[in-house]
XYZ file of C-alpha atoms in Angstrom:
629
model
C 16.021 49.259 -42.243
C 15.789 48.669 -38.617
C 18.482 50.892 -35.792
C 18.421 49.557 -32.313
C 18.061 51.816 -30.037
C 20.537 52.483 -27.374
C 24.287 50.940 -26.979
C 24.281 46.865 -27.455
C 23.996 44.888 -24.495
C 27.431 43.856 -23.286
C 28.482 39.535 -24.458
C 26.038 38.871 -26.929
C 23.085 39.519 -24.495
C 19.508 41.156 -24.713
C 18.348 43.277 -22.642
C 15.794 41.742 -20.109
C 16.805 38.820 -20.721
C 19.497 38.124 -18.240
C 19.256 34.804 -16.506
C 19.550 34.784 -12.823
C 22.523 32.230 -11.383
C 21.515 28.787 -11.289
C 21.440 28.223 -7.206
C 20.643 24.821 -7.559
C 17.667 25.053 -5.945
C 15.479 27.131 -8.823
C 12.119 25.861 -10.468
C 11.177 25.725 -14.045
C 8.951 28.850 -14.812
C 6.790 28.630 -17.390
C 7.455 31.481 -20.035
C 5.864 32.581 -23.343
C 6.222 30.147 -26.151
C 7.772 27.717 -23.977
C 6.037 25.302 -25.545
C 7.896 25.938 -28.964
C 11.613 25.750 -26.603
C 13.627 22.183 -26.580
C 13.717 20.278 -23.666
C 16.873 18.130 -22.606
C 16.070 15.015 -24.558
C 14.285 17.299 -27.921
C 18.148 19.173 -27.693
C 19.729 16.085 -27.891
C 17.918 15.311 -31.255
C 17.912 18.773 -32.555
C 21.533 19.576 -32.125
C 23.762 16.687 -31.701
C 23.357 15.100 -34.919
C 26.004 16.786 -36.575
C 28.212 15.341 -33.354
C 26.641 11.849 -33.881
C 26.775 11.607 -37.235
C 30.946 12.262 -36.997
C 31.063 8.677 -35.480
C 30.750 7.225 -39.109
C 33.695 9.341 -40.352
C 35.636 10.089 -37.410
C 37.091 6.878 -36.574
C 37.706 6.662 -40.359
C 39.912 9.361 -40.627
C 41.847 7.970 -38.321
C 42.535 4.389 -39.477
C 43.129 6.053 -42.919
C 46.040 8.181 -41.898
C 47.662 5.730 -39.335
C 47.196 3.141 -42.163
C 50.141 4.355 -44.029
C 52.497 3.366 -41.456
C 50.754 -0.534 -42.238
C 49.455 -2.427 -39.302
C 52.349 -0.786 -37.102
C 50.548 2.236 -37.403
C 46.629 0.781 -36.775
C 47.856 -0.036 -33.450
C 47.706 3.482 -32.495
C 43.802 3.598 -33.342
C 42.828 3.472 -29.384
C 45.192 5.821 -27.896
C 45.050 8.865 -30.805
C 41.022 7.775 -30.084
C 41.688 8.346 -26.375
C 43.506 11.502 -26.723
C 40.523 12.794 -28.851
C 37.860 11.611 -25.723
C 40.281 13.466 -23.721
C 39.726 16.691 -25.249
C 36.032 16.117 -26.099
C 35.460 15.670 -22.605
C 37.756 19.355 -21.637
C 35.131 20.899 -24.662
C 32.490 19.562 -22.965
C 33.310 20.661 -19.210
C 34.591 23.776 -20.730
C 31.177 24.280 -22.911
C 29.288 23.973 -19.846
C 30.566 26.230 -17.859
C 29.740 28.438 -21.195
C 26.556 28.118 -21.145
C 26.328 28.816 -17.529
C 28.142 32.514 -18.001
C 26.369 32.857 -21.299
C 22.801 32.072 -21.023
C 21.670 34.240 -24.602
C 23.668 32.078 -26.352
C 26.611 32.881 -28.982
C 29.416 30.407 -27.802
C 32.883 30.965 -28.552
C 31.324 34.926 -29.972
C 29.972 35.713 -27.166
C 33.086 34.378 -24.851
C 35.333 36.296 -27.385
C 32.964 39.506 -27.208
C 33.638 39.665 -23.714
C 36.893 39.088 -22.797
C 39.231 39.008 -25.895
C 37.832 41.474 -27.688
C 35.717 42.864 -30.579
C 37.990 41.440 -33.171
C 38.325 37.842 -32.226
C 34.682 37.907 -31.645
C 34.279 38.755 -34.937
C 37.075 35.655 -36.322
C 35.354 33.437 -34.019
C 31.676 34.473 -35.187
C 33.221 33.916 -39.292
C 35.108 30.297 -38.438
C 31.380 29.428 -37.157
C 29.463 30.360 -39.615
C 31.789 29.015 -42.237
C 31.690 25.355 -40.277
C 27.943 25.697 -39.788
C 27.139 26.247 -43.900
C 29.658 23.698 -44.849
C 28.554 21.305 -42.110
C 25.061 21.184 -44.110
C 26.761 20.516 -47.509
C 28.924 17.669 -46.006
C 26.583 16.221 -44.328
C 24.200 16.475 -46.809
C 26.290 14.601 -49.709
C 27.835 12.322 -46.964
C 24.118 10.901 -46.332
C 23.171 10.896 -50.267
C 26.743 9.291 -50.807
C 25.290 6.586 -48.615
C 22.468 6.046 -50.364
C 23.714 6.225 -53.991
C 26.547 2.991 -52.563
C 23.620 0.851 -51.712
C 21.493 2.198 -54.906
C 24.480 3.172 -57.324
C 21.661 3.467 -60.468
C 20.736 6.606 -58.249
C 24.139 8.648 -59.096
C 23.534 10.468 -61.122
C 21.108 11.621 -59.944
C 22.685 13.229 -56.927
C 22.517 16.790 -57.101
C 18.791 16.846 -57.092
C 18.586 14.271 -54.162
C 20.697 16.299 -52.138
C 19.040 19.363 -52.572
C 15.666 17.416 -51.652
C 17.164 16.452 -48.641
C 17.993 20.116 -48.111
C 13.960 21.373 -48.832
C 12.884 18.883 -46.360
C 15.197 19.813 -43.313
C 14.731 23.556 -44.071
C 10.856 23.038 -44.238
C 10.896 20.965 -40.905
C 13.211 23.681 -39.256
C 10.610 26.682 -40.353
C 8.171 24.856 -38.440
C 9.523 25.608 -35.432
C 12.823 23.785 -33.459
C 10.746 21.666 -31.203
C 8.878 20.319 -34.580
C 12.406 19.571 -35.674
C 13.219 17.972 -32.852
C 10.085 15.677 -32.923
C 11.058 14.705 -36.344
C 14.676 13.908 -35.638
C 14.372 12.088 -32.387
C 13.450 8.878 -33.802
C 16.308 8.766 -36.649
C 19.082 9.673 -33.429
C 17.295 7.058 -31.256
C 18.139 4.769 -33.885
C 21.635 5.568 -34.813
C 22.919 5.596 -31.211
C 21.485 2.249 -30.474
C 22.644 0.640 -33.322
C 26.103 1.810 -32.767
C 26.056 1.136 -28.943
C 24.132 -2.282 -29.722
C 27.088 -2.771 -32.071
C 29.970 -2.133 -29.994
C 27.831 -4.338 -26.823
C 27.961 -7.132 -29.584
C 31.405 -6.814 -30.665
C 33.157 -6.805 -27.370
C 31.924 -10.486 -27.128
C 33.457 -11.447 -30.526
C 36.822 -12.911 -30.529
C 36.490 -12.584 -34.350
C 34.731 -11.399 -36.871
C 31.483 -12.470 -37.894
C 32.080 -11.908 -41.423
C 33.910 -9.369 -43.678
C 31.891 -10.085 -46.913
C 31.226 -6.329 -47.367
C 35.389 -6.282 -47.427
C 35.815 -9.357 -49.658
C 36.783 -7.834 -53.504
C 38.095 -4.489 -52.006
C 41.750 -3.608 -52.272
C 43.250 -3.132 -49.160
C 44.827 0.842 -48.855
C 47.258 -0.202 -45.815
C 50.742 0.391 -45.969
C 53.520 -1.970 -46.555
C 56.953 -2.160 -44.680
C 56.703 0.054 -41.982
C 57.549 -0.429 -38.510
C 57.528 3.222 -37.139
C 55.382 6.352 -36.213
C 56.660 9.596 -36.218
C 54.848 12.727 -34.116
C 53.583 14.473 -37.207
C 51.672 11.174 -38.329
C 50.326 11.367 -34.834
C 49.588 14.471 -34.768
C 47.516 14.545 -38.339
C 45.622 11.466 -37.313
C 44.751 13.474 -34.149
C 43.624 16.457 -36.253
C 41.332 14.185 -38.408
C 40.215 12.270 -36.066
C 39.294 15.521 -34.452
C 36.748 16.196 -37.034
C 34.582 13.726 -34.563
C 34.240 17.074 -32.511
C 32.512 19.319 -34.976
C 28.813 20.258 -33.414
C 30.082 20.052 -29.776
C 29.725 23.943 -30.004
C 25.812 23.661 -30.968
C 24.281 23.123 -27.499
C 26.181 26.916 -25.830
C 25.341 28.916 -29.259
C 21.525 27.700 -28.906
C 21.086 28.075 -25.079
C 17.834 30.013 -25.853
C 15.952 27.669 -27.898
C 15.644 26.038 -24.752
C 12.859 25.659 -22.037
C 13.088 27.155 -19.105
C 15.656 26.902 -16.654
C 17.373 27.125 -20.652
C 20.986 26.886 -19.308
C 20.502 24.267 -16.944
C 18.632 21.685 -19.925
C 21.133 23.114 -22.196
C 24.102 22.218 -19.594
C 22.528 18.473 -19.166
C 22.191 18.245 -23.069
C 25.942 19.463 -23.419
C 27.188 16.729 -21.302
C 24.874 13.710 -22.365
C 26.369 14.547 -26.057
C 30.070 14.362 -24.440
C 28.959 10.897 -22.694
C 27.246 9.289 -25.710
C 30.030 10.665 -28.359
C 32.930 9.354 -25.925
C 31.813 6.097 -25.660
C 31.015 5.732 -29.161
C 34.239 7.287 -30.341
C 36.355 4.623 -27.496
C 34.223 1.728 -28.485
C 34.435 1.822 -31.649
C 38.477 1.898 -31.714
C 38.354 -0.829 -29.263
C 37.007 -3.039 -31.672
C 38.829 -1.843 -34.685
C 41.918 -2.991 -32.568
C 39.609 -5.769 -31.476
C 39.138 -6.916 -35.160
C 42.453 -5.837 -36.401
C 40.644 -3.884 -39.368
C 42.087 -3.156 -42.426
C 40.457 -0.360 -44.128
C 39.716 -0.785 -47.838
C 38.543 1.275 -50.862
C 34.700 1.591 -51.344
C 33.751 0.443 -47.958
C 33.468 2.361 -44.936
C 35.415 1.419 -41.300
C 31.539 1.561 -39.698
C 29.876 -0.996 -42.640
C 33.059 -3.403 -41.667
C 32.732 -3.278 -38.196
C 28.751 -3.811 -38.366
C 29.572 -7.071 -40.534
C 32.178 -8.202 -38.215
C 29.660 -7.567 -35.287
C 26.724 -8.413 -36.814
C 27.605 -10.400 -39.776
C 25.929 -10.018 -43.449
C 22.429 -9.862 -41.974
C 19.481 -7.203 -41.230
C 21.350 -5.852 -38.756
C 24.154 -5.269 -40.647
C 21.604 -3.133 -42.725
C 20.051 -1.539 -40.248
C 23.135 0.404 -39.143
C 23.939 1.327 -42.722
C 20.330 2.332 -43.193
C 20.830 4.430 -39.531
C 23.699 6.071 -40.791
C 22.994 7.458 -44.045
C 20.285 8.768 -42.309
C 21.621 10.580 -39.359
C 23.983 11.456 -42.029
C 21.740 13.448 -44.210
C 20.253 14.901 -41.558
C 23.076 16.194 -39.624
C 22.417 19.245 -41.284
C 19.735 20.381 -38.524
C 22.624 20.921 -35.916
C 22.959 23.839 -38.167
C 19.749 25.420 -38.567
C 19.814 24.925 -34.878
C 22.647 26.850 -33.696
C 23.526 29.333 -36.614
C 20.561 31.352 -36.611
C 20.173 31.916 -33.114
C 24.211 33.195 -34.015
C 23.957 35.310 -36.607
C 20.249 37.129 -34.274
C 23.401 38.006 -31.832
C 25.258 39.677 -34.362
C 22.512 41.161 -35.823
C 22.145 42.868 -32.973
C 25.160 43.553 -32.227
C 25.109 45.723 -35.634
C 27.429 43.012 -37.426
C 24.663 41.495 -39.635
C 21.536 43.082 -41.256
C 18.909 43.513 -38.564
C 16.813 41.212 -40.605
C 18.449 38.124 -38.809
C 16.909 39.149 -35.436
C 13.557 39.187 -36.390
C 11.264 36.070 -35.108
C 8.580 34.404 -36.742
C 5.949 32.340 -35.226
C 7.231 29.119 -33.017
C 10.076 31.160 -31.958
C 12.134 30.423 -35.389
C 14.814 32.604 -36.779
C 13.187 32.648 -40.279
C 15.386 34.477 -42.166
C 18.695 33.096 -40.808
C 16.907 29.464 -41.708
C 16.468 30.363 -44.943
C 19.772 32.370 -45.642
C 21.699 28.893 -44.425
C 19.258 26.977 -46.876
C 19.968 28.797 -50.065
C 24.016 28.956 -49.145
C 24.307 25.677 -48.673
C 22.126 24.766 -51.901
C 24.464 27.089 -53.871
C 27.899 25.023 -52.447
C 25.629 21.219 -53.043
C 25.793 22.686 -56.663
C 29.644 24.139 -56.675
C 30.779 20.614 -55.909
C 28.073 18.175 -57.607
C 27.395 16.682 -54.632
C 30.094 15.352 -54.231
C 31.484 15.090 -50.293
C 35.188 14.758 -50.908
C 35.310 18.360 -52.823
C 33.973 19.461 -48.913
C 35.653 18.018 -46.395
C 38.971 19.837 -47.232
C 36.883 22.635 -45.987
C 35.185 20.891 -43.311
C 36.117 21.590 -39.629
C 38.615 24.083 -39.441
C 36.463 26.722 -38.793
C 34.693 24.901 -35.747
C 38.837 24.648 -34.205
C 39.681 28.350 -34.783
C 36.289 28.815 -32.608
C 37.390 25.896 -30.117
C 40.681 27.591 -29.107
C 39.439 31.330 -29.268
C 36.566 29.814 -26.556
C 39.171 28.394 -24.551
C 41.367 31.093 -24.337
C 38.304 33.272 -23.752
C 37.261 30.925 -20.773
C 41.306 31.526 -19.377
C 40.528 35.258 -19.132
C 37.156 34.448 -17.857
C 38.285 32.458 -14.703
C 41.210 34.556 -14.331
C 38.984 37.729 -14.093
C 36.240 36.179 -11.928
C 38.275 33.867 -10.115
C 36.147 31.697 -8.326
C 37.386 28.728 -5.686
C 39.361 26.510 -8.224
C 39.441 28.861 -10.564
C 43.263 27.947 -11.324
C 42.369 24.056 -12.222
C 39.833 25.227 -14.440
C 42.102 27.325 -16.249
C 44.817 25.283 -16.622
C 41.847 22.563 -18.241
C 40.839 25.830 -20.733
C 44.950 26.667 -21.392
C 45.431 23.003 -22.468
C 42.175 22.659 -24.519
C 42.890 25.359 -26.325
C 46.574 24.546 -26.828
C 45.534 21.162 -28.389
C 42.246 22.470 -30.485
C 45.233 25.052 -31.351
C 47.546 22.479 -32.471
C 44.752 20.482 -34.438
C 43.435 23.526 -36.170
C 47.723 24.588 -37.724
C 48.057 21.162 -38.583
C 44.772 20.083 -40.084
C 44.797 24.024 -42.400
C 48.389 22.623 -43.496
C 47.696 19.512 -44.323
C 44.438 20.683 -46.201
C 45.614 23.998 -47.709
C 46.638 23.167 -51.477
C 43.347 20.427 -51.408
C 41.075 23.825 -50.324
C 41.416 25.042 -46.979
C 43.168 28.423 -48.445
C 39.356 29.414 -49.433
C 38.895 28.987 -45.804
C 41.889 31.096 -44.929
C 40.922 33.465 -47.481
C 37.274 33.886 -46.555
C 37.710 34.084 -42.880
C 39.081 37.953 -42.999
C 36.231 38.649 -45.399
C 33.947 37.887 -43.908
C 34.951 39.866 -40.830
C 35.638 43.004 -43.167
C 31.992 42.164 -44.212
C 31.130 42.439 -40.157
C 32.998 45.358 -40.026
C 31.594 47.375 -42.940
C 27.984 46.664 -41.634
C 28.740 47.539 -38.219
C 30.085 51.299 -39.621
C 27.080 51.344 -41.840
C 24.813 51.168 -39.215
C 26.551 53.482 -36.692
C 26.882 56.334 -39.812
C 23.242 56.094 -39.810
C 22.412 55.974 -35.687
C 24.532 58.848 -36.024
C 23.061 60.877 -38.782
C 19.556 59.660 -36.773
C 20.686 61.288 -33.522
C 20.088 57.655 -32.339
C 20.729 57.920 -28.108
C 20.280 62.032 -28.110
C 17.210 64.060 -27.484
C 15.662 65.447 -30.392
C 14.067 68.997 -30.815
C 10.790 69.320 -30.351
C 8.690 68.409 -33.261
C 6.706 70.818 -34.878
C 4.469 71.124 -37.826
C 5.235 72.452 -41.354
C 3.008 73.421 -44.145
C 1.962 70.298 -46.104
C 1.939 70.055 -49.831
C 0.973 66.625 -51.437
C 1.403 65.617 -55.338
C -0.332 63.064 -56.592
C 0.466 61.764 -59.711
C -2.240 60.879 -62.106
C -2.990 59.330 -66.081
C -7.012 59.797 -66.151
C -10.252 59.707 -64.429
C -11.540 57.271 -62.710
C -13.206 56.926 -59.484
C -9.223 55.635 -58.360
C -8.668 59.630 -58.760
C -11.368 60.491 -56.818
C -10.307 58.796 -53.777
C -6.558 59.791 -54.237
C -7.280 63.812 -54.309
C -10.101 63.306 -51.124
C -6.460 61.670 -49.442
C -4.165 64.170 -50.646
C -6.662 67.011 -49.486
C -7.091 64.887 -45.915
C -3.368 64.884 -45.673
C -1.573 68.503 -47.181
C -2.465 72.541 -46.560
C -2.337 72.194 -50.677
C -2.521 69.322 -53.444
C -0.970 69.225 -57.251
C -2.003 66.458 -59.223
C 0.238 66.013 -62.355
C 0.428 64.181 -65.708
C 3.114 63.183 -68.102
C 2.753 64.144 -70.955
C 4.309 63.112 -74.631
C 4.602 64.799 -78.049
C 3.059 62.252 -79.953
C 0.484 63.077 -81.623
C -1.856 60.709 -80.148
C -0.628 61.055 -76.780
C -1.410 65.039 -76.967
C -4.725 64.051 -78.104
C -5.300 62.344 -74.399
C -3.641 64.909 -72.218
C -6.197 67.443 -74.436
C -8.644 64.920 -73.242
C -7.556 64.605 -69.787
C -7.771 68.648 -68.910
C -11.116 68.862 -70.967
C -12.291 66.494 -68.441
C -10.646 67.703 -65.880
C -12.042 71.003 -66.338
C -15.942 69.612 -66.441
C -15.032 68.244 -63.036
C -13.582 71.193 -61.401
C -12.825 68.813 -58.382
C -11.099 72.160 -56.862
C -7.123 71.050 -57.575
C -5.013 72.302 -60.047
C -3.689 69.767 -62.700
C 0.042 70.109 -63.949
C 1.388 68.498 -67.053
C 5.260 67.081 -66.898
C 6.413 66.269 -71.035
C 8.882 63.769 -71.185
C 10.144 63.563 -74.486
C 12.035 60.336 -74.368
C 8.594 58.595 -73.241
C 9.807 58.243 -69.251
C 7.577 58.270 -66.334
C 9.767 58.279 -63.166
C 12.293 61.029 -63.561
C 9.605 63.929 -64.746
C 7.695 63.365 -61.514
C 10.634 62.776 -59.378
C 12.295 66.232 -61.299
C 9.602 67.985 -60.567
C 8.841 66.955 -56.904
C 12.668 67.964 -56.307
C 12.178 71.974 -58.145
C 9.383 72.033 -55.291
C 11.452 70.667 -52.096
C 14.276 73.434 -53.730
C 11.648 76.090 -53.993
C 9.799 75.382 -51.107
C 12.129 74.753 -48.255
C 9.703 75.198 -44.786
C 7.587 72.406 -46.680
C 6.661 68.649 -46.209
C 6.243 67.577 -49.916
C 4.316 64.514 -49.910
C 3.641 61.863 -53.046
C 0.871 60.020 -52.761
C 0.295 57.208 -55.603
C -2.723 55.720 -56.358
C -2.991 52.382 -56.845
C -5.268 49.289 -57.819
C -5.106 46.080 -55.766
C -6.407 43.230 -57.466
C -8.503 40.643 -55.611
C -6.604 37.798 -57.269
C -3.342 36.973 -56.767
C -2.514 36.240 -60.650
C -4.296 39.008 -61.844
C -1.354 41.568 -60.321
C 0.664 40.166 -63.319
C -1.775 42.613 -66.077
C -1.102 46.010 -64.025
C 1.031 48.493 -65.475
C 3.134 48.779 -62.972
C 3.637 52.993 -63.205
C 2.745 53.469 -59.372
C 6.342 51.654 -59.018
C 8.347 53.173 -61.541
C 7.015 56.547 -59.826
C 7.896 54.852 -56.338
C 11.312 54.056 -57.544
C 12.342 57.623 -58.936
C 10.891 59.767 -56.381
C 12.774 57.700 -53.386
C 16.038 57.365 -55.380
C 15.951 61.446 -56.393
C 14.127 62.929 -53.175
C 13.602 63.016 -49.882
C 10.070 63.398 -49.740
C 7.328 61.390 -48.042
C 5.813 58.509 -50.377
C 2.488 57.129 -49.572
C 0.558 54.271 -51.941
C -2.888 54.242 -51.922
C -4.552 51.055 -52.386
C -7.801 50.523 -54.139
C -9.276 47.028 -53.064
C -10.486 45.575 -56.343
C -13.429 43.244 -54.448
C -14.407 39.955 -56.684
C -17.243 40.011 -58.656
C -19.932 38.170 -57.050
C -22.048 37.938 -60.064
């Protein structure tokens, strides 16, 4: 276990690595694995496909919950749509100006951390992490869903595609994010054309082209009604809303980017806005344009490629696009949610573990962690997307409005010139991401979202407990004080042994290296024929006379950890001014399979001498070298 040293640097940020303001006028500098940092157009691929891929359901959710006031209701597509661009484009300006006062990253934590407190960090640092592992499951089984509609023979066989799916975007992401990127960049490229390709199309059409991927499907519009009420607004704006999960991903992975990092990250941030708006607006513009109906079995996307398109390759190539971008969504995740959970770590909130780096500058641990949570929830609900999505999204509004009202303190603390407009822009984000996130946990809660409500305060007592685990031991450690000065005791070193061998030799010409005095002992049984060895063993040992004295532990019951462990703990009692040492001797195979016929005692020993004392172990290895014969 790992203890920082010092106090934790103040919003999420390491020290020494503070970025100077951006004056406008700075140069890239080329830095230390640079080369395995996003640039502008890589970030776009790497962390906007959870973003992009919303297009093919959030326009959905909104016909489907304005079509039960009939075709009354569908006429209310564009401006619920608008109202949605409108706040995408206050997350956007809002995220922006996020990355520019948080340059290490964290998002809505590190916003929270530093001006609403430790405690709303925390809830804000949960709701991410719970939309980040859920966003890989969704997306996930959205993009297999796809795929098993155009293949249905493949159904049942799911589970196992989706957790394919999985194995490849986790191995692509522990290559390194720019690798990732690489990967992903074509798939994007090809999603975002075909949509914006579509919607160029459609806008020429005064009617469909065709509707034969409608044609058989039973229409789920309602009949009779002629009004809308506000709460039928307001939980078409909440789904709809779910169009906005990933906008967060570009300020929590600020630095996976090149140098300047917050300037790319800040052009990345507002291409996303730019290319989701207009998708989002043109899309609704032809639903209206089309007067869709939405049906059972087919998706609002598929219908609007046919009507642009018609029942061609085209037609196909979106669908292909989107299942796709679909299953692969999932990277927005392993982009951003590491990189969040190496600021907690160290922050003390998650095991150190999460901060540690591997080669191309990847998050390893946090990669994999996300990989085998999400493979565990792809097997909770079969792969199935619709046993998700009552989960889905929440979390990423609880972290929308606690980064708005963070970025309201912010500008009223700093107050810069116009500090007061971009304020009141923060207030009324956050008052509608507010709104969305009451109305969309009520209107989910008996189909699921009360294991969101339930999980987001455990998880922060989970924070919490960490974070007191870790300052009980920086304080037993003395972590920040000066120590005494160190001094040196009288060494005594055991070594545990079972015969002799040339493995013995080298242990006892350690032990004498390392201690004033060395005990080698033996366990010893009352079986007959295991008396006949130890008689054995200290006839031997007495032809040898290799100058140490040998002491024999019986164990009656036949166990090999707690004598040696019971004895090394009489000496530490009887000899309290010494260092009592264990060193255990040990074989290392030179193949890999051949570990699996050892014994395994050095161990067992190992085990019960750190579990009942507090002295020193030390394994010595004895390189088995192949046989060249």
């Amino acid at each position: 276990m790992s203890i920082h040293m010092g106090k934790p640097t103040a919003a999420g940020q390491a020290p020494g690595t503070e970025e100077p303001p951006d004056t406008g006028t700075a140069t890239p500098v080329a830095v230390a694995g640079d080369q395995h940092k996003l640039t502008a157009l890589q970030g776009l691929a790497a962390l906007s496909l959870d973003a992009m891929a919303s297009v093919a359901y959030g326009p959905e959710s909104i016909v489907l919950v304005l079509a039960a006031a009939g075709a009354y209701g569908m006429g209310f597509t564009l401006p619920v749509t608008l109202a949605i661009a409108a706040l995408l484009a206050v997350l956007v300006a809002s995220y922006r100006q996020v990355i520019a006062a948080f340059p290490d990253g964290g998002g809505s934590y590190a916003v929270a951390k530093r001006h609403l407190g430790r405690r709303t960090s925390l809830v804000a640092a949960a709701s991410l992490i719970l939309d980040y592992v859920l966003n890989v499951a969704v997306s996930v089984t959205a993009g297999v869903a796809a795929l098993t509609s155009a293949f249905p023979e493949l159904y049942g066989e799911r589970v196992w595609i989706c957790l394919g799916v999985l194995v490849l975007v986790t191995a692509v992401n522990l290559r390194g994010v720019v690798d990732s990127a690489k990967v992903f960049l074509v798939p994007t490229a090809l999603f975002v054309g075909s949509i914006l390709a579509m919607i160029t199309v459609g806008l020429f059409r005064d009617a469909p082209v065709s509707t034969a991927s409608a044609t058989g499907h039973a229409s789920v519009l309602g009949e009779g009604a002629t009004a809308v009420g506000a709460l039928l607004l307001l939980k078409a704006f909440a789904a709809g809303c779910s169009a906005l999960t990933g906008v967060e991903a570009v300020a929590n992975a600020v630095p996976s980017f090149r140098a300047p990092a917050a300037r790319r990250a800040q052009r990345t941030e507002v291409a996303l806005g730019a290319l989701l708006g207009v998708m989002l607006i043109g899309l609704s513009v032809l639903i209206g344009r089309f007067h869709l109906q939405p049906v059972e079995g087919v998706t609002v996307l598929a219908q609007l490629a046919d009507a642009s398109f018609g029942h061609n390759a085209a037609f196909y190539v979106v669908q292909f696009a989107t299942m796709v971008l679909l299953a692969l969504a999932a990277n927005t995740s392993f982009g951003g949610l590491p990189v969040l959970m190496s600021l907690l770590a160290r922050d003390n909130y998650l095991p150190h573990v999460f901060a540690l780096k591997a080669d191309r500058q990847v998050h390893r641990h946090g990669v994999v962690w996300l990989a085998l949570v999400s493979a565990a929830l792809l097997l909770f609900s079969g792969g199935d997307t619709n046993t998700l999505v009552p989960l889905f999204a929440i979390g990423v509004f609880v972290g929308f409005t606690i980064c708005q009202v963070g970025m309201v303190r912010h500008w009223y603390g700093e107050r810069p010139r116009g500090w007061r407009a971009k304020a009141v822009l923060n207030g009324f984000g956050a008052l509608l991401t507010g709104i969305s996130a009451v109305v969309v946990t009520a209107t989910k809660f008996t189909e699921g979202a009360w294991l969101i409500v339930l999980a987001l305060p455990l998880i922060v007592l989970g924070f919490e407990k960490i974070h007191r685990t870790y300052a009980d031991i920086g304080e037993r450690l003395e972590l920040g004080r000066i120590p005494v000065a160190p001094h040196r005791s009288r060494s005594l070193v055991v070594v545990p042994v079972s015969g002799l061998s040339r493995l013995t030799c080298q242990a006892l010409t350690a032990a004498r290296s390392l201690g004033d005095e060395v005990l080698a002992v033996t366990v010893t049984h009352p079986t007959p024929e295991d008396r006949q060895a130890a008689e054995a063993l200290r006839r031997d040992w007495e032809l040898w006379k290799p100058g140490v004295e040998l002491i024999e532990l019986s164990s009656p019951t036949r166990s090999l950890g707690r004598p040696v462990s019971g004895y090394v703990r009489e000496l530490t009692r009887t000899h309290p001014d010494t260092q009592v040492t264990v060193l255990i001797p040990e074989t290392e195979p030179a193949r890999l399979w051949q570990r699996l016929l050892q014994n395994q005692r050095g161990s067992v020993v190992a085990h019960a001498v750190r579990r009942d004392t507090d002295a020193v172990i030390c394994r010595l290895r004895f390189r088995v070298t192949p046989d060249t014969h």
